[in-house]
Amino acid sequence: MSKILIIEDDQHLSEIIKDYFEMAGHDVTCAEDGAIGIAYFDRLGADLVILDVMMPHLDGWSVCRRIRKKSDCYIIFLSARTEDEDKLMGYDIGADEYITKPFSPKVLLASATALLKRQSTLKREYDKIQYRNLVIQPNYHIAKLDDMDLNLTAKEFELLLMLTQNAGRVLKREYLIDSVWGVDYFGDGRVLDTNIKTLRKKLGAHASMIKTVIGIGYRLEVE
C-alpha cells in the first residue's frame, strides 16, 4: 500500500480517481486546491502526488516546485493543457509523468503502479553502490557526491543509478527512456535530455562524468 495525494479542484474527478486507487489498495487523501494540498503533504507526506495544473489559490506548477524542494516522491500532472511547452515545463520542474485530460482512470492507475513498482524493485535489488566519490543507496533513495546529498528527483535518481551500474558503457537513448519512463511512454524524447541537464547541474564540478555520445545516448565516464 502506498500513500497517494490527489490535488484536484474538480471534486467529481477527484472522487473517481480516489475510488480507483483505493480499490487497488492504496491510502488516498484528496485536496481541492494547491494551498490545501501543500498543507496535507507537509502533514501526511505521500509516495505519489497526482496534481492538477490550473487550480485556485496555488497552481500546480507552484505546488510541484514546493514539493520538489523537500521530497523526491513521484508526481503525475493531470492537465487540460496539451501544448508541448506545457509538458516540457512539467518535466523540467520535476514531474515524473504528464497526462492530458480527458484520460482513462485505468491508464492513470497503471502509470502510477508502474512508477511505484519500478522504485520498489530498485530498493529490493540494491543496497549500496559506490563509484569513485559517488555513493548511491537505493534502499533510502539517497545519492551523495563528496558526502553531500544531491537531492535528486525520482527520475534523476533512476538515471544516475542506471548510468552508475553501467559505468563505461554507452546506454542508448531509447533504452534509458524505456527503462526510466516505461515502454508505453510516447511523449517528447527531450524529457531525457532535460533530466540529464538538471542532473549534470546538480553534479556541479563533476558534471563531466556524464558523457554525451552523439546520436546514440549517454555513458558514465570511467577513468
PDB file of C-alpha atoms in Angstrom:
ATOM      1  CA  MET A   1       0.000   0.000   0.000  1.00  0.00           C
ATOM      2  CA  SER A   2       1.281   3.443  -0.980  1.00  0.00           C
ATOM      3  CA  LYS A   3       0.203   6.881   0.214  1.00  0.00           C
ATOM      4  CA  ILE A   4      -1.422   8.828  -2.621  1.00  0.00           C
ATOM      5  CA  LEU A   5      -2.250  12.546  -2.504  1.00  0.00           C
ATOM      6  CA  ILE A   6      -4.693  13.861  -5.130  1.00  0.00           C
ATOM      7  CA  ILE A   7      -4.656  17.652  -5.581  1.00  0.00           C
ATOM      8  CA  GLU A   8      -7.501  18.432  -7.975  1.00  0.00           C
ATOM      9  CA  ASP A   9     -10.180  21.159  -7.825  1.00  0.00           C
ATOM     10  CA  ASP A  10     -12.723  19.080  -9.773  1.00  0.00           C
ATOM     11  CA  GLN A  11     -14.160  17.163  -6.834  1.00  0.00           C
ATOM     12  CA  HIS A  12     -16.122  14.729  -9.007  1.00  0.00           C
ATOM     13  CA  LEU A  13     -12.983  13.773 -10.925  1.00  0.00           C
ATOM     14  CA  SER A  14     -11.018  13.596  -7.683  1.00  0.00           C
ATOM     15  CA  GLU A  15     -13.522  11.128  -6.219  1.00  0.00           C
ATOM     16  CA  ILE A  16     -13.368   8.919  -9.314  1.00  0.00           C
ATOM     17  CA  ILE A  17      -9.561   8.755  -9.111  1.00  0.00           C
ATOM     18  CA  LYS A  18      -9.746   8.137  -5.371  1.00  0.00           C
ATOM     19  CA  ASP A  19     -12.101   5.178  -5.868  1.00  0.00           C
ATOM     20  CA  TYR A  20      -9.780   3.540  -8.423  1.00  0.00           C
ATOM     21  CA  PHE A  21      -6.715   3.885  -6.222  1.00  0.00           C
ATOM     22  CA  GLU A  22      -8.490   2.725  -3.065  1.00  0.00           C
ATOM     23  CA  MET A  23      -9.772  -0.353  -4.897  1.00  0.00           C
ATOM     24  CA  ALA A  24      -6.110  -1.062  -5.768  1.00  0.00           C
ATOM     25  CA  GLY A  25      -5.295  -0.978  -2.043  1.00  0.00           C
ATOM     26  CA  HIS A  26      -3.737   2.470  -1.677  1.00  0.00           C
ATOM     27  CA  ASP A  27      -4.219   5.031   1.095  1.00  0.00           C
ATOM     28  CA  VAL A  28      -5.678   8.127  -0.619  1.00  0.00           C
ATOM     29  CA  THR A  29      -6.084  11.746   0.517  1.00  0.00           C
ATOM     30  CA  CYS A  30      -7.764  14.441  -1.605  1.00  0.00           C
ATOM     31  CA  ALA A  31      -7.234  18.206  -1.601  1.00  0.00           C
ATOM     32  CA  GLU A  32      -9.390  20.641  -3.586  1.00  0.00           C
ATOM     33  CA  ASP A  33      -6.727  23.298  -4.205  1.00  0.00           C
ATOM     34  CA  GLY A  34      -2.970  23.783  -4.199  1.00  0.00           C
ATOM     35  CA  ALA A  35      -2.688  25.502  -0.827  1.00  0.00           C
ATOM     36  CA  ILE A  36      -4.617  22.753   0.946  1.00  0.00           C
ATOM     37  CA  GLY A  37      -2.604  20.161  -0.973  1.00  0.00           C
ATOM     38  CA  ILE A  38       0.683  21.561   0.319  1.00  0.00           C
ATOM     39  CA  ALA A  39      -0.682  21.591   3.869  1.00  0.00           C
ATOM     40  CA  TYR A  40      -1.739  17.945   3.568  1.00  0.00           C
ATOM     41  CA  PHE A  41       1.615  16.993   2.059  1.00  0.00           C
ATOM     42  CA  ASP A  42       3.529  18.666   4.884  1.00  0.00           C
ATOM     43  CA  ARG A  43       1.397  16.917   7.497  1.00  0.00           C
ATOM     44  CA  LEU A  44       0.867  13.483   5.947  1.00  0.00           C
ATOM     45  CA  GLY A  45       3.535  13.030   3.272  1.00  0.00           C
ATOM     46  CA  ALA A  46       2.958  10.973   0.115  1.00  0.00           C
ATOM     47  CA  ASP A  47       4.635   8.366  -2.050  1.00  0.00           C
ATOM     48  CA  LEU A  48       2.907   9.773  -5.119  1.00  0.00           C
ATOM     49  CA  VAL A  49       1.122  13.073  -5.830  1.00  0.00           C
ATOM     50  CA  ILE A  50      -1.490  13.378  -8.584  1.00  0.00           C
ATOM     51  CA  LEU A  51      -1.561  17.069  -9.402  1.00  0.00           C
ATOM     52  CA  ASP A  52      -3.812  19.306 -11.490  1.00  0.00           C
ATOM     53  CA  VAL A  53      -2.184  22.343 -13.111  1.00  0.00           C
ATOM     54  CA  MET A  54      -4.903  25.014 -13.132  1.00  0.00           C
ATOM     55  CA  MET A  55      -6.249  25.435  -9.586  1.00  0.00           C
ATOM     56  CA  PRO A  56      -7.330  28.306  -7.338  1.00  0.00           C
ATOM     57  CA  HIS A  57      -5.043  29.829  -4.684  1.00  0.00           C
ATOM     58  CA  LEU A  58      -1.915  27.948  -5.819  1.00  0.00           C
ATOM     59  CA  ASP A  59      -1.396  26.422  -9.267  1.00  0.00           C
ATOM     60  CA  GLY A  60       0.121  23.018  -9.969  1.00  0.00           C
ATOM     61  CA  TRP A  61       3.441  24.435 -11.171  1.00  0.00           C
ATOM     62  CA  SER A  62       3.945  26.172  -7.810  1.00  0.00           C
ATOM     63  CA  VAL A  63       2.862  23.104  -5.850  1.00  0.00           C
ATOM     64  CA  CYS A  64       5.301  20.901  -7.764  1.00  0.00           C
ATOM     65  CA  ARG A  65       8.198  23.282  -7.149  1.00  0.00           C
ATOM     66  CA  ARG A  66       7.448  23.407  -3.424  1.00  0.00           C
ATOM     67  CA  ILE A  67       7.218  19.631  -3.128  1.00  0.00           C
ATOM     68  CA  ARG A  68      10.468  19.156  -5.040  1.00  0.00           C
ATOM     69  CA  LYS A  69      12.287  21.345  -2.517  1.00  0.00           C
ATOM     70  CA  LYS A  70      11.542  18.804   0.190  1.00  0.00           C
ATOM     71  CA  SER A  71      10.753  15.443  -1.426  1.00  0.00           C
ATOM     72  CA  ASP A  72      11.593  13.104  -4.311  1.00  0.00           C
ATOM     73  CA  CYS A  73       8.158  11.441  -4.250  1.00  0.00           C
ATOM     74  CA  TYR A  74       6.570  10.675  -7.600  1.00  0.00           C
ATOM     75  CA  ILE A  75       4.487  13.440  -9.180  1.00  0.00           C
ATOM     76  CA  ILE A  76       1.979  12.934 -12.006  1.00  0.00           C
ATOM     77  CA  PHE A  77       0.479  16.026 -13.615  1.00  0.00           C
ATOM     78  CA  LEU A  78      -3.125  15.918 -14.873  1.00  0.00           C
ATOM     79  CA  SER A  79      -3.901  18.810 -17.179  1.00  0.00           C
ATOM     80  CA  ALA A  80      -6.118  20.038 -19.988  1.00  0.00           C
ATOM     81  CA  ARG A  81      -3.085  21.948 -21.253  1.00  0.00           C
ATOM     82  CA  THR A  82      -1.778  19.841 -24.134  1.00  0.00           C
ATOM     83  CA  GLU A  83       0.939  22.020 -25.689  1.00  0.00           C
ATOM     84  CA  ASP A  84       4.473  20.603 -25.804  1.00  0.00           C
ATOM     85  CA  GLU A  85       5.713  23.657 -23.911  1.00  0.00           C
ATOM     86  CA  ASP A  86       3.407  22.848 -21.000  1.00  0.00           C
ATOM     87  CA  LYS A  87       4.502  19.205 -20.924  1.00  0.00           C
ATOM     88  CA  LEU A  88       8.172  20.167 -21.054  1.00  0.00           C
ATOM     89  CA  MET A  89       7.585  22.697 -18.265  1.00  0.00           C
ATOM     90  CA  GLY A  90       6.080  19.921 -16.129  1.00  0.00           C
ATOM     91  CA  TYR A  91       9.014  17.587 -16.675  1.00  0.00           C
ATOM     92  CA  ASP A  92      11.522  20.390 -16.243  1.00  0.00           C
ATOM     93  CA  ILE A  93      10.264  21.304 -12.762  1.00  0.00           C
ATOM     94  CA  GLY A  94      10.269  17.697 -11.591  1.00  0.00           C
ATOM     95  CA  ALA A  95       7.188  15.786 -12.749  1.00  0.00           C
ATOM     96  CA  ASP A  96       7.560  12.074 -13.472  1.00  0.00           C
ATOM     97  CA  GLU A  97       4.539  11.866 -15.786  1.00  0.00           C
ATOM     98  CA  TYR A  98       2.299  14.355 -17.587  1.00  0.00           C
ATOM     99  CA  ILE A  99      -1.151  13.030 -18.526  1.00  0.00           C
ATOM    100  CA  THR A 100      -3.568  15.183 -20.519  1.00  0.00           C
ATOM    101  CA  LYS A 101      -7.311  15.422 -19.938  1.00  0.00           C
ATOM    102  CA  PRO A 102      -9.570  13.693 -20.800  1.00  0.00           C
ATOM    103  CA  PHE A 103      -7.913  10.480 -19.658  1.00  0.00           C
ATOM    104  CA  SER A 104      -8.766   6.974 -18.511  1.00  0.00           C
ATOM    105  CA  PRO A 105      -8.561   6.409 -14.730  1.00  0.00           C
ATOM    106  CA  LYS A 106      -7.386   2.877 -15.536  1.00  0.00           C
ATOM    107  CA  VAL A 107      -4.445   4.268 -17.520  1.00  0.00           C
ATOM    108  CA  LEU A 108      -3.634   6.710 -14.706  1.00  0.00           C
ATOM    109  CA  LEU A 109      -3.652   3.864 -12.172  1.00  0.00           C
ATOM    110  CA  ALA A 110      -1.458   1.727 -14.452  1.00  0.00           C
ATOM    111  CA  SER A 111       1.032   4.581 -14.882  1.00  0.00           C
ATOM    112  CA  ALA A 112       1.181   5.176 -11.123  1.00  0.00           C
ATOM    113  CA  THR A 113       1.552   1.455 -10.431  1.00  0.00           C
ATOM    114  CA  ALA A 114       4.461   1.231 -12.883  1.00  0.00           C
ATOM    115  CA  LEU A 115       6.243   4.134 -11.196  1.00  0.00           C
ATOM    116  CA  LEU A 116       5.808   2.691  -7.713  1.00  0.00           C
ATOM    117  CA  LYS A 117       6.766  -0.810  -8.865  1.00  0.00           C
ATOM    118  CA  ARG A 118       9.985   0.327 -10.542  1.00  0.00           C
ATOM    119  CA  GLN A 119      11.041   2.162  -7.414  1.00  0.00           C
ATOM    120  CA  SER A 120      10.274  -0.803  -5.146  1.00  0.00           C
ATOM    121  CA  THR A 121      12.263  -3.073  -7.493  1.00  0.00           C
ATOM    122  CA  LEU A 122      15.262  -0.751  -7.259  1.00  0.00           C
ATOM    123  CA  LYS A 123      15.032  -0.787  -3.469  1.00  0.00           C
ATOM    124  CA  ARG A 124      14.880  -4.582  -3.297  1.00  0.00           C
ATOM    125  CA  GLU A 125      17.760  -5.265  -5.645  1.00  0.00           C
ATOM    126  CA  TYR A 126      20.445  -2.898  -4.420  1.00  0.00           C
ATOM    127  CA  ASP A 127      21.812  -1.791  -1.071  1.00  0.00           C
ATOM    128  CA  LYS A 128      24.769   0.479  -1.748  1.00  0.00           C
ATOM    129  CA  ILE A 129      26.666   1.334  -4.915  1.00  0.00           C
ATOM    130  CA  GLN A 130      29.909   3.310  -4.848  1.00  0.00           C
ATOM    131  CA  TYR A 131      31.674   4.726  -7.885  1.00  0.00           C
ATOM    132  CA  ARG A 132      34.672   6.934  -7.174  1.00  0.00           C
ATOM    133  CA  ASN A 133      33.359   9.703  -4.905  1.00  0.00           C
ATOM    134  CA  LEU A 134      29.713   8.953  -5.751  1.00  0.00           C
ATOM    135  CA  VAL A 135      27.648   6.836  -3.340  1.00  0.00           C
ATOM    136  CA  ILE A 136      24.112   5.667  -4.129  1.00  0.00           C
ATOM    137  CA  GLN A 137      21.834   3.978  -1.580  1.00  0.00           C
ATOM    138  CA  PRO A 138      18.669   2.845  -3.400  1.00  0.00           C
ATOM    139  CA  ASN A 139      17.067   1.499  -0.225  1.00  0.00           C
ATOM    140  CA  TYR A 140      16.965   5.060   1.099  1.00  0.00           C
ATOM    141  CA  HIS A 141      16.767   6.827  -2.262  1.00  0.00           C
ATOM    142  CA  ILE A 142      19.944   8.747  -1.440  1.00  0.00           C
ATOM    143  CA  ALA A 143      22.733   9.809  -3.786  1.00  0.00           C
ATOM    144  CA  LYS A 144      25.778  11.575  -2.386  1.00  0.00           C
ATOM    145  CA  LEU A 145      28.777  13.126  -4.069  1.00  0.00           C
ATOM    146  CA  ASP A 146      31.749  14.075  -1.892  1.00  0.00           C
ATOM    147  CA  ASP A 147      29.497  13.262   1.103  1.00  0.00           C
ATOM    148  CA  MET A 148      26.948  15.898   0.009  1.00  0.00           C
ATOM    149  CA  ASP A 149      23.341  14.879  -0.731  1.00  0.00           C
ATOM    150  CA  LEU A 150      22.482  15.574  -4.396  1.00  0.00           C
ATOM    151  CA  ASN A 151      18.731  15.998  -3.687  1.00  0.00           C
ATOM    152  CA  LEU A 152      17.683  14.270  -6.904  1.00  0.00           C
ATOM    153  CA  THR A 153      14.174  13.877  -8.263  1.00  0.00           C
ATOM    154  CA  ALA A 154      12.908  10.332  -8.755  1.00  0.00           C
ATOM    155  CA  LYS A 155      13.765  10.311 -12.472  1.00  0.00           C
ATOM    156  CA  GLU A 156      17.196  11.879 -11.967  1.00  0.00           C
ATOM    157  CA  PHE A 157      17.919   9.269  -9.319  1.00  0.00           C
ATOM    158  CA  GLU A 158      16.936   6.371 -11.599  1.00  0.00           C
ATOM    159  CA  LEU A 159      19.012   7.783 -14.469  1.00  0.00           C
ATOM    160  CA  LEU A 160      22.107   8.212 -12.294  1.00  0.00           C
ATOM    161  CA  LEU A 161      21.631   4.736 -10.835  1.00  0.00           C
ATOM    162  CA  MET A 162      21.410   3.152 -14.299  1.00  0.00           C
ATOM    163  CA  LEU A 163      24.448   5.040 -15.562  1.00  0.00           C
ATOM    164  CA  THR A 164      26.452   4.103 -12.460  1.00  0.00           C
ATOM    165  CA  GLN A 165      25.517   0.435 -12.693  1.00  0.00           C
ATOM    166  CA  ASN A 166      26.740   0.501 -16.306  1.00  0.00           C
ATOM    167  CA  ALA A 167      29.775   2.776 -15.857  1.00  0.00           C
ATOM    168  CA  GLY A 168      31.815   2.950 -19.052  1.00  0.00           C
ATOM    169  CA  ARG A 169      29.014   1.527 -21.214  1.00  0.00           C
ATOM    170  CA  VAL A 170      27.031   3.627 -23.661  1.00  0.00           C
ATOM    171  CA  LEU A 171      23.319   3.436 -22.853  1.00  0.00           C
ATOM    172  CA  LYS A 172      21.111   4.214 -25.840  1.00  0.00           C
ATOM    173  CA  ARG A 173      18.523   6.968 -25.561  1.00  0.00           C
ATOM    174  CA  GLU A 174      15.689   4.554 -26.322  1.00  0.00           C
ATOM    175  CA  TYR A 175      16.886   2.146 -23.628  1.00  0.00           C
ATOM    176  CA  LEU A 176      17.071   4.896 -20.994  1.00  0.00           C
ATOM    177  CA  ILE A 177      13.617   6.237 -21.865  1.00  0.00           C
ATOM    178  CA  ASP A 178      12.056   2.748 -21.858  1.00  0.00           C
ATOM    179  CA  SER A 179      13.744   1.844 -18.569  1.00  0.00           C
ATOM    180  CA  VAL A 180      13.019   5.047 -16.674  1.00  0.00           C
ATOM    181  CA  TRP A 181       9.758   6.294 -18.221  1.00  0.00           C
ATOM    182  CA  GLY A 182       8.376   2.920 -19.337  1.00  0.00           C
ATOM    183  CA  VAL A 183       7.959   1.235 -22.717  1.00  0.00           C
ATOM    184  CA  ASP A 184       4.488   2.786 -23.047  1.00  0.00           C
ATOM    185  CA  TYR A 185       5.874   6.338 -22.894  1.00  0.00           C
ATOM    186  CA  PHE A 186       5.229   8.162 -26.159  1.00  0.00           C
ATOM    187  CA  GLY A 187       5.987  11.714 -25.071  1.00  0.00           C
ATOM    188  CA  ASP A 188       8.724  14.045 -26.231  1.00  0.00           C
ATOM    189  CA  GLY A 189      12.150  12.383 -26.157  1.00  0.00           C
ATOM    190  CA  ARG A 190      13.626  15.685 -24.998  1.00  0.00           C
ATOM    191  CA  VAL A 191      12.461  14.795 -21.495  1.00  0.00           C
ATOM    192  CA  LEU A 192      15.595  12.618 -21.241  1.00  0.00           C
ATOM    193  CA  ASP A 193      17.876  15.495 -22.251  1.00  0.00           C
ATOM    194  CA  THR A 194      16.123  17.808 -19.781  1.00  0.00           C
ATOM    195  CA  ASN A 195      16.681  15.382 -16.909  1.00  0.00           C
ATOM    196  CA  ILE A 196      20.317  14.795 -17.910  1.00  0.00           C
ATOM    197  CA  LYS A 197      20.813  18.575 -17.984  1.00  0.00           C
ATOM    198  CA  THR A 198      19.421  19.046 -14.461  1.00  0.00           C
ATOM    199  CA  LEU A 199      21.354  16.004 -13.236  1.00  0.00           C
ATOM    200  CA  ARG A 200      24.606  17.464 -14.543  1.00  0.00           C
ATOM    201  CA  LYS A 201      23.789  20.772 -12.882  1.00  0.00           C
ATOM    202  CA  LYS A 202      23.414  19.021  -9.519  1.00  0.00           C
ATOM    203  CA  LEU A 203      26.717  17.176 -10.066  1.00  0.00           C
ATOM    204  CA  GLY A 204      28.378  20.589 -10.269  1.00  0.00           C
ATOM    205  CA  ALA A 205      32.126  20.358 -10.854  1.00  0.00           C
ATOM    206  CA  HIS A 206      31.702  16.643 -11.587  1.00  0.00           C
ATOM    207  CA  ALA A 207      29.125  17.181 -14.368  1.00  0.00           C
ATOM    208  CA  SER A 208      31.598  15.970 -16.995  1.00  0.00           C
ATOM    209  CA  MET A 209      31.369  12.426 -15.613  1.00  0.00           C
ATOM    210  CA  ILE A 210      28.184  12.041 -17.704  1.00  0.00           C
ATOM    211  CA  LYS A 211      29.269  11.967 -21.328  1.00  0.00           C
ATOM    212  CA  THR A 212      27.037  12.517 -24.367  1.00  0.00           C
ATOM    213  CA  VAL A 213      27.648  10.066 -27.183  1.00  0.00           C
ATOM    214  CA  ILE A 214      26.239  12.000 -30.125  1.00  0.00           C
ATOM    215  CA  GLY A 215      23.466  10.206 -31.951  1.00  0.00           C
ATOM    216  CA  ILE A 216      23.469   7.275 -29.528  1.00  0.00           C
ATOM    217  CA  GLY A 217      22.983   8.145 -25.856  1.00  0.00           C
ATOM    218  CA  TYR A 218      24.923   8.677 -22.634  1.00  0.00           C
ATOM    219  CA  ARG A 219      27.566   6.976 -20.523  1.00  0.00           C
ATOM    220  CA  LEU A 220      29.200   7.467 -17.147  1.00  0.00           C
ATOM    221  CA  GLU A 221      32.903   8.192 -17.684  1.00  0.00           C
ATOM    222  CA  VAL A 222      35.457   5.683 -16.436  1.00  0.00           C
ATOM    223  CA  GLU A 223      38.944   6.942 -15.594  1.00  0.00           C
TER     224      GLU A 223
END
